[in-house]
Coordinates of C-alpha atoms in Angstrom, one line a residue:
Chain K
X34 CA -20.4 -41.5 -14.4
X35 CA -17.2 -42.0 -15.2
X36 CA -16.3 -38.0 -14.2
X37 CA -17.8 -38.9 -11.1
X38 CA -14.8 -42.2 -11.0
X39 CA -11.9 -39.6 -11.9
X40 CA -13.2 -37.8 -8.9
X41 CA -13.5 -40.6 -6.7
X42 CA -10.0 -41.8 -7.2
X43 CA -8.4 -38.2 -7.1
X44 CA -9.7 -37.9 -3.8
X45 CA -8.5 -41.0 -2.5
X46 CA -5.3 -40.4 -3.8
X47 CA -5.4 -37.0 -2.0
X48 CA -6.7 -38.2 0.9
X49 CA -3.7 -40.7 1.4
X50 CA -1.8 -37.0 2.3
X51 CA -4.5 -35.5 4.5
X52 CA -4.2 -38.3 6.7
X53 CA -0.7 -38.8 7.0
X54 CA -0.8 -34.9 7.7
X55 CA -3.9 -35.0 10.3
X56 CA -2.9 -38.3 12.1
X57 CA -0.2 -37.6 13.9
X58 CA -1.7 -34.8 15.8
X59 CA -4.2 -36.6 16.1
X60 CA -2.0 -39.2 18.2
X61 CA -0.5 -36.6 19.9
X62 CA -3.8 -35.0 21.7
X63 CA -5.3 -38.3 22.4
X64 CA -2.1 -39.5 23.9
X65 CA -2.5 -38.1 27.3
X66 CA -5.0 -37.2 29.8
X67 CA -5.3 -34.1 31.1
X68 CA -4.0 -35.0 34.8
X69 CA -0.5 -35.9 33.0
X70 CA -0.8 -32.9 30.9
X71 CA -0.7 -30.6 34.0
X72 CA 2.1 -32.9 35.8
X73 CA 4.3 -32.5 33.1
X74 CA 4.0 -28.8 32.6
X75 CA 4.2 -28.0 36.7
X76 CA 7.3 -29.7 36.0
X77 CA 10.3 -26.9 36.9
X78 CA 12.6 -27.8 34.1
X79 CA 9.4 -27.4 32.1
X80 CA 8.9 -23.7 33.6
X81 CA 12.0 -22.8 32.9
X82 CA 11.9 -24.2 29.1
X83 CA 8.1 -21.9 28.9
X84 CA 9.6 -18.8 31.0
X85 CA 12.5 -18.6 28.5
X86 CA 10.5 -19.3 25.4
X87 CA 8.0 -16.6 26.3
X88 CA 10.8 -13.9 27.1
X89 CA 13.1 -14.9 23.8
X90 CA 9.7 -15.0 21.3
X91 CA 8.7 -12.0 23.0
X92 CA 11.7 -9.8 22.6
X93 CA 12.5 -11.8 18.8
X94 CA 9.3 -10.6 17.2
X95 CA 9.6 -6.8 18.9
X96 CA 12.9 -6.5 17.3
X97 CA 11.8 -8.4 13.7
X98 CA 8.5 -5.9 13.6
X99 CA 10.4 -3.0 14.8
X100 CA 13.0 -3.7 11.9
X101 CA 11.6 -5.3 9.8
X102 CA 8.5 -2.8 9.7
X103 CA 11.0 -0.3 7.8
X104 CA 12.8 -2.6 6.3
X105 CA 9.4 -4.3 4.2
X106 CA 8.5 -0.7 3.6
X107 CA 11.5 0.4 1.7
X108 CA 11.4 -3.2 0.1
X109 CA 7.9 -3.0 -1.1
X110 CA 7.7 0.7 -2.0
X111 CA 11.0 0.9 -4.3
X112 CA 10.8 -0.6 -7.8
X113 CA 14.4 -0.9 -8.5
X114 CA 16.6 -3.7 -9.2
X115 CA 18.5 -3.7 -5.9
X116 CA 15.2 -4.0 -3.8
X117 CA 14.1 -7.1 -6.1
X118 CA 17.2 -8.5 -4.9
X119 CA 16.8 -7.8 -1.1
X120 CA 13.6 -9.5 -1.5
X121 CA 15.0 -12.5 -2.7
X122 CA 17.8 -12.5 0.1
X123 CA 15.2 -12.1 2.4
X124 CA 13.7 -15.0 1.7
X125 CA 16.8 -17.3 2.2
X126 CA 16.6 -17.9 5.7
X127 CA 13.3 -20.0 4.8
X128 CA 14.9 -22.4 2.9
X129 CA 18.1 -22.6 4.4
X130 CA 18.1 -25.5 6.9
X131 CA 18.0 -24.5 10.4
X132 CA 22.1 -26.2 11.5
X133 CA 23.0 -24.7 8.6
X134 CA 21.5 -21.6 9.7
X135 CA 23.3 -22.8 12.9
X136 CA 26.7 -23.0 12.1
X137 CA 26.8 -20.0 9.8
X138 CA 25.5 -17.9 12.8
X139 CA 28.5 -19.7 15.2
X140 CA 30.8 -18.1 12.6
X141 CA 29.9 -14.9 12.5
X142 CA 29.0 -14.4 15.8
X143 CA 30.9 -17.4 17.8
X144 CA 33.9 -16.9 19.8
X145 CA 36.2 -16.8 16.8
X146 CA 33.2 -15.5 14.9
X147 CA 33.8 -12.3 12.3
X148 CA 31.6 -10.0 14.3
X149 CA 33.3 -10.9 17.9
X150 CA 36.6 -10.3 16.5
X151 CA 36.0 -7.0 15.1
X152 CA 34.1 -6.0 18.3
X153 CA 36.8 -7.5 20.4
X154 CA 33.8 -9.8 22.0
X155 CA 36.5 -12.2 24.1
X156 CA 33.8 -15.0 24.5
X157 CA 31.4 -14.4 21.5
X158 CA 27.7 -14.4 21.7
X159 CA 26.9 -18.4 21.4
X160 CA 25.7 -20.1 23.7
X161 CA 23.6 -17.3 25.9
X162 CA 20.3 -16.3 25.7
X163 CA 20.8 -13.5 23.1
X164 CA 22.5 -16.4 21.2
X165 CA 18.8 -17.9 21.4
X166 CA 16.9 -14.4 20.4
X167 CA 19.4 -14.1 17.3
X168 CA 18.7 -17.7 15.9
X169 CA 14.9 -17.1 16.0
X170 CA 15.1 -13.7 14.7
X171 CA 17.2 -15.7 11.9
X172 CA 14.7 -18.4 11.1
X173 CA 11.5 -16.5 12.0
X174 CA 12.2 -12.7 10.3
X175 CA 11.6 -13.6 7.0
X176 CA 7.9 -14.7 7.5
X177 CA 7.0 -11.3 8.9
X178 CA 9.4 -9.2 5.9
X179 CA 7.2 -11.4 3.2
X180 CA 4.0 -11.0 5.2
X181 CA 4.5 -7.2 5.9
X182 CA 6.0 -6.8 2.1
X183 CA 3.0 -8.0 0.4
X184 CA 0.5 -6.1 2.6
X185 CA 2.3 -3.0 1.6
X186 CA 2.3 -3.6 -1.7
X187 CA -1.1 -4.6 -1.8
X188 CA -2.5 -1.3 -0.8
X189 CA -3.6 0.9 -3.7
X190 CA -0.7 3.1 -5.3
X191 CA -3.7 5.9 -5.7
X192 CA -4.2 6.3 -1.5
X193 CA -0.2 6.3 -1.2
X194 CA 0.3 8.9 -4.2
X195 CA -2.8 11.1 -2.9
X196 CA -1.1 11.4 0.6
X197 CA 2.7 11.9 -0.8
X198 CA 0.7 14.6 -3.1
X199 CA -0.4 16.6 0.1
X200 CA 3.2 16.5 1.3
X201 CA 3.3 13.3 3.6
X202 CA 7.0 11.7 3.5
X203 CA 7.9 8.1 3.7
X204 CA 8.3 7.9 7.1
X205 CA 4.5 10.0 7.9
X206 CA 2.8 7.7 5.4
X207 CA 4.4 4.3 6.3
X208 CA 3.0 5.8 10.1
X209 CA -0.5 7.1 9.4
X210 CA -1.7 5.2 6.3
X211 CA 0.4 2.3 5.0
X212 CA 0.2 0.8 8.7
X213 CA -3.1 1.4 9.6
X214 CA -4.1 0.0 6.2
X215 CA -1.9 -3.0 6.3
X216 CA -2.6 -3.3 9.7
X217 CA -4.6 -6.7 10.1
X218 CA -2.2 -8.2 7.3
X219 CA 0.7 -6.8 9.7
X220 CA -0.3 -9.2 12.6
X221 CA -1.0 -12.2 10.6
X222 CA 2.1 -11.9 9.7
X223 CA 3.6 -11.3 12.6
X224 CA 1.7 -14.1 14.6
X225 CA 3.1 -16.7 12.1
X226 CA 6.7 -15.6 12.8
X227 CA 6.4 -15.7 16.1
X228 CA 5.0 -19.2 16.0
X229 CA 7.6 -19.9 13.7
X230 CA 10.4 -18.6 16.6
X231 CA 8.3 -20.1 19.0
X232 CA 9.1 -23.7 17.3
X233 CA 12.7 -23.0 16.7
X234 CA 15.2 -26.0 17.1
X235 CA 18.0 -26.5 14.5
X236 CA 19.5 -23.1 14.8
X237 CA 19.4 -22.4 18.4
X238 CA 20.6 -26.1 19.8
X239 CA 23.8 -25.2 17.1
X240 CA 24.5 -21.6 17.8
X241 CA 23.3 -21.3 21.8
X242 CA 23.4 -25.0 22.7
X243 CA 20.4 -26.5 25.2
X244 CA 21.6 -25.4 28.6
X245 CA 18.7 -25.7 30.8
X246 CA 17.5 -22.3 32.3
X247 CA 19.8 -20.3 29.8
X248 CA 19.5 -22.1 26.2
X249 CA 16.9 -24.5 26.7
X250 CA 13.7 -23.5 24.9
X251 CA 10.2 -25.0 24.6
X252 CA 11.5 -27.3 21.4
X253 CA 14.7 -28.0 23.1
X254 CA 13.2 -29.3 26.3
X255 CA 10.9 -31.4 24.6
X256 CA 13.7 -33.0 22.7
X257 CA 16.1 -33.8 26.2
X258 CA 12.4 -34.8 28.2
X259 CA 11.9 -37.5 25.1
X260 CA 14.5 -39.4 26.7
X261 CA 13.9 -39.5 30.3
X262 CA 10.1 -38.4 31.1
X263 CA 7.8 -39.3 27.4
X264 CA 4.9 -37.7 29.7
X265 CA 6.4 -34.4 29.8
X266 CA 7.4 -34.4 26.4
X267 CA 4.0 -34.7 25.1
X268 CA 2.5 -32.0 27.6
X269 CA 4.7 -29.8 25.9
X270 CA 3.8 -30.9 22.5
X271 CA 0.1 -30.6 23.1
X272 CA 0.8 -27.1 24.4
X273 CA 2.9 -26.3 21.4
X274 CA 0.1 -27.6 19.0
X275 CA -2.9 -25.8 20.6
X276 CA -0.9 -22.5 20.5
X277 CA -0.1 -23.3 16.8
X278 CA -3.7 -23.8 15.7
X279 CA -4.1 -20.6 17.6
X280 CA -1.8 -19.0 15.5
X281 CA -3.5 -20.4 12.4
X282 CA -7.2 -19.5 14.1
X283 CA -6.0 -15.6 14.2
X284 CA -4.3 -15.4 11.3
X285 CA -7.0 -16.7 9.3
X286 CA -9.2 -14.5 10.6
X287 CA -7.1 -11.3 9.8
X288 CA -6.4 -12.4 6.5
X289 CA -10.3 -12.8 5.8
X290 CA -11.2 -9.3 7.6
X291 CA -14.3 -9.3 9.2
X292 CA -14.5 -5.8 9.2
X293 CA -15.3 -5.0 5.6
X294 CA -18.4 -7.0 5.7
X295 CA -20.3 -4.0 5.9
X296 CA -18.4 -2.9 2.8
X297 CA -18.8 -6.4 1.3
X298 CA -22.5 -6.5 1.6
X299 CA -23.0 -2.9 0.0
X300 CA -21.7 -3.7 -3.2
X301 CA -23.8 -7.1 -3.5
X302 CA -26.6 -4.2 -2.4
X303 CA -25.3 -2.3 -5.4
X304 CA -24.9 -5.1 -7.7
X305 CA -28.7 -6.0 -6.6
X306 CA -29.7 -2.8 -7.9
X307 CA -28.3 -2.7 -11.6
X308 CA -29.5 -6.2 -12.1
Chain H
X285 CA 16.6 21.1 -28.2
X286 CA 15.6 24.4 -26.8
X287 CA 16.6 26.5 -24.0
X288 CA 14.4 26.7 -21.4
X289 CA 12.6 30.1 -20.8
X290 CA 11.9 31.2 -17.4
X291 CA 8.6 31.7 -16.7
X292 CA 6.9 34.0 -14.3
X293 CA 3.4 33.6 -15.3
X294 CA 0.8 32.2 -13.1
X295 CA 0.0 28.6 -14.7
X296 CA 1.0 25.4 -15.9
X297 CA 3.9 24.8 -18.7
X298 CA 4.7 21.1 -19.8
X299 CA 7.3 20.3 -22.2
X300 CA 8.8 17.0 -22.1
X301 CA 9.0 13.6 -23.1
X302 CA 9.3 10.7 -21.4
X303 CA 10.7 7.1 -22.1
X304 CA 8.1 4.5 -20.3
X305 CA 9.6 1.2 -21.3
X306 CA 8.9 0.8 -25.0
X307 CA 6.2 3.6 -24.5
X308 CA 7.1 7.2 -25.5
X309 CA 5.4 10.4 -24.1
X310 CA 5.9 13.7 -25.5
X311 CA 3.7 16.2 -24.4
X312 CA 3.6 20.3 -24.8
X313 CA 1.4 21.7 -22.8
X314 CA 0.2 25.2 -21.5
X315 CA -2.6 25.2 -19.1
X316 CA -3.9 29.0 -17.1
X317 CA -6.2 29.2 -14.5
X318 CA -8.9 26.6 -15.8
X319 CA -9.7 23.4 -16.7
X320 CA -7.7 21.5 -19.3
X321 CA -9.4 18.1 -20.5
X322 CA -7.3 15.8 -21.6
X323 CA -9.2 12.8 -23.1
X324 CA -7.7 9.8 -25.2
X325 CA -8.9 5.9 -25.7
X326 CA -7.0 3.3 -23.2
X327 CA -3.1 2.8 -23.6
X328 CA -3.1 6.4 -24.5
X329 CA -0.9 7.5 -22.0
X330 CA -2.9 9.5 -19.7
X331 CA -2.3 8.0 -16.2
X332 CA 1.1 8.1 -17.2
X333 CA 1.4 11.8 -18.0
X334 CA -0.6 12.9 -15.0
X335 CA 2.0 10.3 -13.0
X336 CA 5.1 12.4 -14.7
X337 CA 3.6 16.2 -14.0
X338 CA 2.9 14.6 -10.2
X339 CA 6.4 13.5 -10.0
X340 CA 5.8 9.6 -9.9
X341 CA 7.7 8.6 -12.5
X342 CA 10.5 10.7 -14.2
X343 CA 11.1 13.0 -17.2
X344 CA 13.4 12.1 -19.8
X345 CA 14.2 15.6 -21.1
X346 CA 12.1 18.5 -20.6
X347 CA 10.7 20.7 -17.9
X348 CA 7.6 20.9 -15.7
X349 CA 6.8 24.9 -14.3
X350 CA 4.1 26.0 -12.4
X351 CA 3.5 29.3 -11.2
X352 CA 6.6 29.8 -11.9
X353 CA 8.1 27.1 -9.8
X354 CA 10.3 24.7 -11.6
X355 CA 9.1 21.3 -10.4
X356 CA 11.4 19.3 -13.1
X357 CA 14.0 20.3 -15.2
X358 CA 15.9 18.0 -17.0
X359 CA 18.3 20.4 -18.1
X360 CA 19.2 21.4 -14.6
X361 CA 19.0 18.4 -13.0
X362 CA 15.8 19.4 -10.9
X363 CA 13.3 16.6 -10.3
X364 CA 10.9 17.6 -6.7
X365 CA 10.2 14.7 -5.1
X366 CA 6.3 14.3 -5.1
X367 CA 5.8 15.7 -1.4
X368 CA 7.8 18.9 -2.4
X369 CA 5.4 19.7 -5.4
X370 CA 2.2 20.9 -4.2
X371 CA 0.2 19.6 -6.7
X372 CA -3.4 18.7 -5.7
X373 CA -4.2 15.3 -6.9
X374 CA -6.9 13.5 -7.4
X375 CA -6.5 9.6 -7.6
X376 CA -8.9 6.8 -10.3
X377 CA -10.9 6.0 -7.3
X378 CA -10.0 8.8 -5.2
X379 CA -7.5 6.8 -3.0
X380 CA -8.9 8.3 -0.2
X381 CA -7.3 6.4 3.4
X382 CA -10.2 3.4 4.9
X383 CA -9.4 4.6 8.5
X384 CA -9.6 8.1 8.4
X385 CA -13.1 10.5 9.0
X386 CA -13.5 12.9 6.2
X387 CA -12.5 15.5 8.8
X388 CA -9.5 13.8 9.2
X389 CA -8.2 13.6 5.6
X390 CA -8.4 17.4 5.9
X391 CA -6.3 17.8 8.9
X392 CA -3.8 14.7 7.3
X393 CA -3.2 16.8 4.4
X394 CA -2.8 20.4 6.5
X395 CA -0.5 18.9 8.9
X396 CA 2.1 17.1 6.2
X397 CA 3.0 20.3 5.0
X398 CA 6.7 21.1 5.7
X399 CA 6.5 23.2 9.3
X400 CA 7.4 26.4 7.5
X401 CA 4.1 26.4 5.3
X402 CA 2.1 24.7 7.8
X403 CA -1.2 26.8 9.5
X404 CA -1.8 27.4 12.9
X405 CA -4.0 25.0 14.7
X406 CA -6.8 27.7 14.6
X407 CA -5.8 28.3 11.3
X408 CA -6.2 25.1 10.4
X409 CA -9.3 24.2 11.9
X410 CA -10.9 27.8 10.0
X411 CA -9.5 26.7 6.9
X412 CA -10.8 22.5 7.4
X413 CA -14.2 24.4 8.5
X414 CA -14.2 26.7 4.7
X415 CA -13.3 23.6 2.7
X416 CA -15.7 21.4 4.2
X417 CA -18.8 23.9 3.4
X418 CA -17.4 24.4 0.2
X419 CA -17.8 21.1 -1.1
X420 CA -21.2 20.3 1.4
X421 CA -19.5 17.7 3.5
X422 CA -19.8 19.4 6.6
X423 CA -22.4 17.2 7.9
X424 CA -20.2 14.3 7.2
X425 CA -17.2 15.1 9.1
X426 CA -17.2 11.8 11.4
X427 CA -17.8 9.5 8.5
X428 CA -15.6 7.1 7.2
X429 CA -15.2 6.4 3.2
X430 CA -17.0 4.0 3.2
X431 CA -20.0 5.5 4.8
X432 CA -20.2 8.1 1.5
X433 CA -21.4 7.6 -1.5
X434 CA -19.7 8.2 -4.7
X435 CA -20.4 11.7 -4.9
X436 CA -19.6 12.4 -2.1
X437 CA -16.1 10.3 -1.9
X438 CA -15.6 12.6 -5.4
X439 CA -15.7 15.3 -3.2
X440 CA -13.7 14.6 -0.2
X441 CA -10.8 13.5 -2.2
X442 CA -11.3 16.8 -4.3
X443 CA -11.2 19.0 -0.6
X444 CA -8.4 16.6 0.3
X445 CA -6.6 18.1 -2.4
X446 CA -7.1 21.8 -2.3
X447 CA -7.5 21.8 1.5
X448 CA -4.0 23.0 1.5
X449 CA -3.9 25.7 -1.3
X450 CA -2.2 23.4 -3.9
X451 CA -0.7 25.4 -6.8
X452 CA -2.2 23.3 -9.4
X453 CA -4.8 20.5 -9.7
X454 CA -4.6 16.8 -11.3
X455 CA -7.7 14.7 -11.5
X456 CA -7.3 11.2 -12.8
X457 CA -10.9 9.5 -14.1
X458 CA -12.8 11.2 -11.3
X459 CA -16.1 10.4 -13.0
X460 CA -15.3 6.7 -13.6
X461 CA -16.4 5.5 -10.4
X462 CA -19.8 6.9 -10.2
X463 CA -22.7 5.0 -11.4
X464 CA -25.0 5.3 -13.8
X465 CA -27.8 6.7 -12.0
X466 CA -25.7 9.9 -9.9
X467 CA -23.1 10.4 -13.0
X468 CA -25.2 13.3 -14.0
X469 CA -25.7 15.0 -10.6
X470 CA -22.4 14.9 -9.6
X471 CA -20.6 15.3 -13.1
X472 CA -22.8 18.8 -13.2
X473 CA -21.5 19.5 -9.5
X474 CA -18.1 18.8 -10.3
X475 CA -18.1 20.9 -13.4
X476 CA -19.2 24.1 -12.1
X477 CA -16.7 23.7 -8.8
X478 CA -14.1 23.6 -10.9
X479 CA -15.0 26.9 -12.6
X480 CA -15.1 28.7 -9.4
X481 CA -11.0 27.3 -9.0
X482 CA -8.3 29.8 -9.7
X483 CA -5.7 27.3 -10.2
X484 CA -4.5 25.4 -13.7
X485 CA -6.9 22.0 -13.4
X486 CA -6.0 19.0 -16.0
X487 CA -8.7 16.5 -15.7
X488 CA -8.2 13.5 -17.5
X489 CA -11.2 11.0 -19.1
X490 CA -11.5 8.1 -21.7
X491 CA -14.7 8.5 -21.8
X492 CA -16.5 11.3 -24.4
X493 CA -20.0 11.2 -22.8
X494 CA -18.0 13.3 -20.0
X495 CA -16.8 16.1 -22.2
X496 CA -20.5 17.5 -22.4
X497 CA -20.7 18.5 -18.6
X498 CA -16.9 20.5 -19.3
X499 CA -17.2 23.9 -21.2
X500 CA -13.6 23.9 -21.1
X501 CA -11.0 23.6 -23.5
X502 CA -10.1 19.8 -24.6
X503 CA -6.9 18.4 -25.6
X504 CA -6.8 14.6 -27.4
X505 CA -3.9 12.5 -26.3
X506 CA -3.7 9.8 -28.3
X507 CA 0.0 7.4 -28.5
X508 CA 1.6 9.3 -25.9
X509 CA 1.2 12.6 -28.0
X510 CA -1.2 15.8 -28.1
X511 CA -3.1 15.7 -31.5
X512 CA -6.0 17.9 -31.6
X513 CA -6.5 20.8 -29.2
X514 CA -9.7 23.2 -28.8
X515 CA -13.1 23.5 -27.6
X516 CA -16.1 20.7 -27.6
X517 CA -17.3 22.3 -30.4
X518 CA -14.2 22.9 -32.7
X519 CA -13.3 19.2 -32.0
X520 CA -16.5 18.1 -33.3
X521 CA -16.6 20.4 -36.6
X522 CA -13.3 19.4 -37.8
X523 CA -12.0 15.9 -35.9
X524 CA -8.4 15.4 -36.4
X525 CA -8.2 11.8 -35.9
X526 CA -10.5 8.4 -36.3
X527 CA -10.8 8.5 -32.7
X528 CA -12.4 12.4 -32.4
X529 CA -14.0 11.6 -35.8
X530 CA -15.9 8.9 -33.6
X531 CA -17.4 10.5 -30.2
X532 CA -17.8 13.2 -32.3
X533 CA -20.3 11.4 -34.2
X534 CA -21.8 9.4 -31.4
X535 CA -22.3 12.6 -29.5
X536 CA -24.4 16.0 -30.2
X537 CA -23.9 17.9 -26.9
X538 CA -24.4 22.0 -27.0
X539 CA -21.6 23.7 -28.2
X540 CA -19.7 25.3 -25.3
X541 CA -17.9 28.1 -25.2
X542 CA -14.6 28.4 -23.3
X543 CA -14.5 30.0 -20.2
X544 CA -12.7 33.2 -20.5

């Protein structure tokens, strides 16, 4: 009885959070119907704010998987001090807050920025729409390099030994085995990062402002339609949160891989059988 | 410390030790064309020594020749990199690659040879074709790993590794994955294919009940050092150490005689 109280009140206390956590979305899907949902996304400031989004997500995760593909590999397949280290940089960008991220960006790549001086860049790279692909590459990379990073590491040292044995280098075993292997971990990873540069704000109203057409992204134009149009604001929040618990949908389904349930239901077969 | 001697003979020479954290390895080994197996309890040091002949973790002084190829020499500053050794190796649960059809392992390992050493496509395909009725998977070249059972995984990582004419062979545990019930069958199988091999073979086990399908010479590694080396038999007629003392005990197989 009284195990069953301790319970009770644990899961009140718990459930305090989940609510907090679950209402507000909540609010948010119920808020609108769906004739003002499609209003405010026909909207052409709106268009422009998704057209952008879609192009600057699209070309931030090609270059953080292209990268950081080789990048996770080294990381994950040397056991030295120096890579320890990397990983640990790596993983700053996560907790460092996004105008922080912001300004540091402005000075190394601003008009009097490190980089623009020693590439004699006169106006710097703030404030255009590569300005907007760096800060989510910024913010977003690291979820793919810890994602990818793990799933190498994860795959079993014998199948990586066995094909360097045969004579397959680094670059022929990160190709045809390592990626194959890691494959479904691979695009989890990379779905969250993108969802993660998809929901950029901090960084890219610091470092490439929110110039409509050029700068402003999804976030960004829900932040300047808060204060003129609400209805517009919440279409795009609504869109932003179903593509989110898309993201979660497909990611949870390549982290729990359907396809070794063959595998899965041999070895309960097997287990059957000594029993 | 000695000077290295060159060797030209065909086989495997192993003299080195090896600092592994607070674990030390020092090994002397000669192995010719047959099977060496190298048994010791857990902690031991086996995986480790097969990793330092492969190349995956390095000497600390000594050498490594086989066939008269110097794969590490600590003296000379040689260490090959693992691709550059040509060792066939056989991985604790094969390690053979989820995606790939046991035809394609073949053709994996033929084609990441260096360009220089590499067959023909014909060539290839001939010598896929040989290995694959050698070791009876023929039938099963479309299957994925997962589609085998354990003998036959044993054997697909084994034509994995010799598919491309490795100069020695290394197999870790390769009966500790099998059940119960097969362990015989493909323990017998495995034994007699690896008599018909011409190359130096170290096969390494924990377990004793595997020494009876070997009638090959057996070494006893035990604290990162050989103690006892001979056949089955010796071994059990005079046990250098509480830990041959033991299986020898437990266990009344034939006596084998060596091959050759």
């Amino acid at each position: 009885m009284k195990v069953r109280w301790a319970w009770l009140l644990l899961s009140a206390v718990g459930g305090l959070l989940f609510g907090f956590l679950l209402l507000p979305l909540v609010a948010l899907l119920f808020s609108a119907t769906g004739a003002e949902l499609w209003q405010g996304l026909t909207d052409s400031r709106v268009q422009a704010a998704l057209r952008l989004s879609a192009i600057t997500t699209t070309v931030s995760l090609v270059v953080i998987v292209v990268l950081g593909t080789p990048l996770a590999w080294v990381v994950a397949a040397s056991e030295r001090a120096p890579a320890r280290w990397i990983e640990a940089v790596l993983k700053l960008p996560i907790v460092v807050p996004p105008a922080v991220a912001g300004v540091a960006l402005l000075l190394a790549f601003g008009r009097q920025g490190y980089v623009s001086r020693l590439l004699r860049l006169d106006s710097g790279l703030a404030f255009t729409s590569v300005a907007v692909v760096m800060a989510e590459v910024f913010v977003a990379a690291p979820f793919y390099l810890q994602g990818a990073i793990a799933a190498f590491r994860s795959i079993d040292e014998g199948i990586l030994l066995a094909a360097r044995s045969v004579g397959a280098g680094p670059f022929r075993n990160l190709i045809r085995i390592a990626v194959p292997i890691a494959g479904p971990s691979l695009l989890a990873a990379a779905a969250t990062s993108w969802a993660r540069a998809l929901g950029e704000f901090g960084a890219t109203l610091m470092f490439a402002g929110n110039m409509a057409g050029r700068t402003q992204t999804v976030p960004l134009a829900i932040y300047s339609a808060l204060e003129v149009d609400v209805h517009t604001a919440v279409a795009l929040g609504v869109l932003l949160l179903g593509i989110a618990i898309g993201v979660l949908l497909v990611s949870h389904f390549l982290a729990w891989p359907g396809r070794h349930a063959s595998n899965r239901r041999g070895q309960r077969l097997s287990r059957g059988r000594k029993v | 410390m000695t000077l290295p001697e060159p060797r030209r003979l065909p086989g495997l020479s192993a003299r080195f030790s090896a600092q592994l954290g607070a674990f030390k390895l020092d090994v002397s080994l000669e192995v010719g064309a047959e099977t060496l197996v190298l048994i010791g309890p857990n902690g031991s040091g086996k995986t480790s020594l097969l990793k330092l002949l492969l190349g995956a973790l390095p000497l600390t002084q000594g050498h490594l020749i086989v066939s008269g190829r110097i794969l590490a020499d600590t003296d000379k500053r040689i260490a090959l990199p693992i691709e550059e050794r040509r060792l066939g190796y056989v991985p604790q649960d094969y390690g053979l690659f989820p995606h790939l059809s046991v035809e394609r392992h073949l053709e994996f390992a033929l084609t990441s040879l260096p360009r220089r050493s590499r067959p023909s496509p014909p060539a290839q395909t001939h010598q896929i074709q040989t290995m694959l009725e050698s070791l009876q998977l023929a039938s099963l070249r479309g299957r994925l790993p997962q589609e085998l059972s354990g003998g036959e995984r044993q054997r697909l990582a084994l034509a994995r590794a010799l598919v491309a004419q490795p100069s020695a062979l290394l197999l870790d545990e390769p009966l500790a994955a099998l059940d119960a019930i097969h362990r015989r069958e493909v323990s017998a199988f495995l034994a007699s294919y690896l008599q018909t091999l011409t190359i130096p073979t170290l096969l390494i086990t924990h377990d004793p009940r595997d020494l009876a399908y070997f009638s090959a010479r057996v070494a006893v590694l035990e604290a990162g050092r050989i103690v006892q080396e001979g056949t089955w038999s010796e071994l059990c007629e005079a046990p250098g150490s509480p830990f041959v003392a033991q299986f020898a005990e437990a266990e009344h197989p034939r006596a084998n005689e060596p091959r050759r």
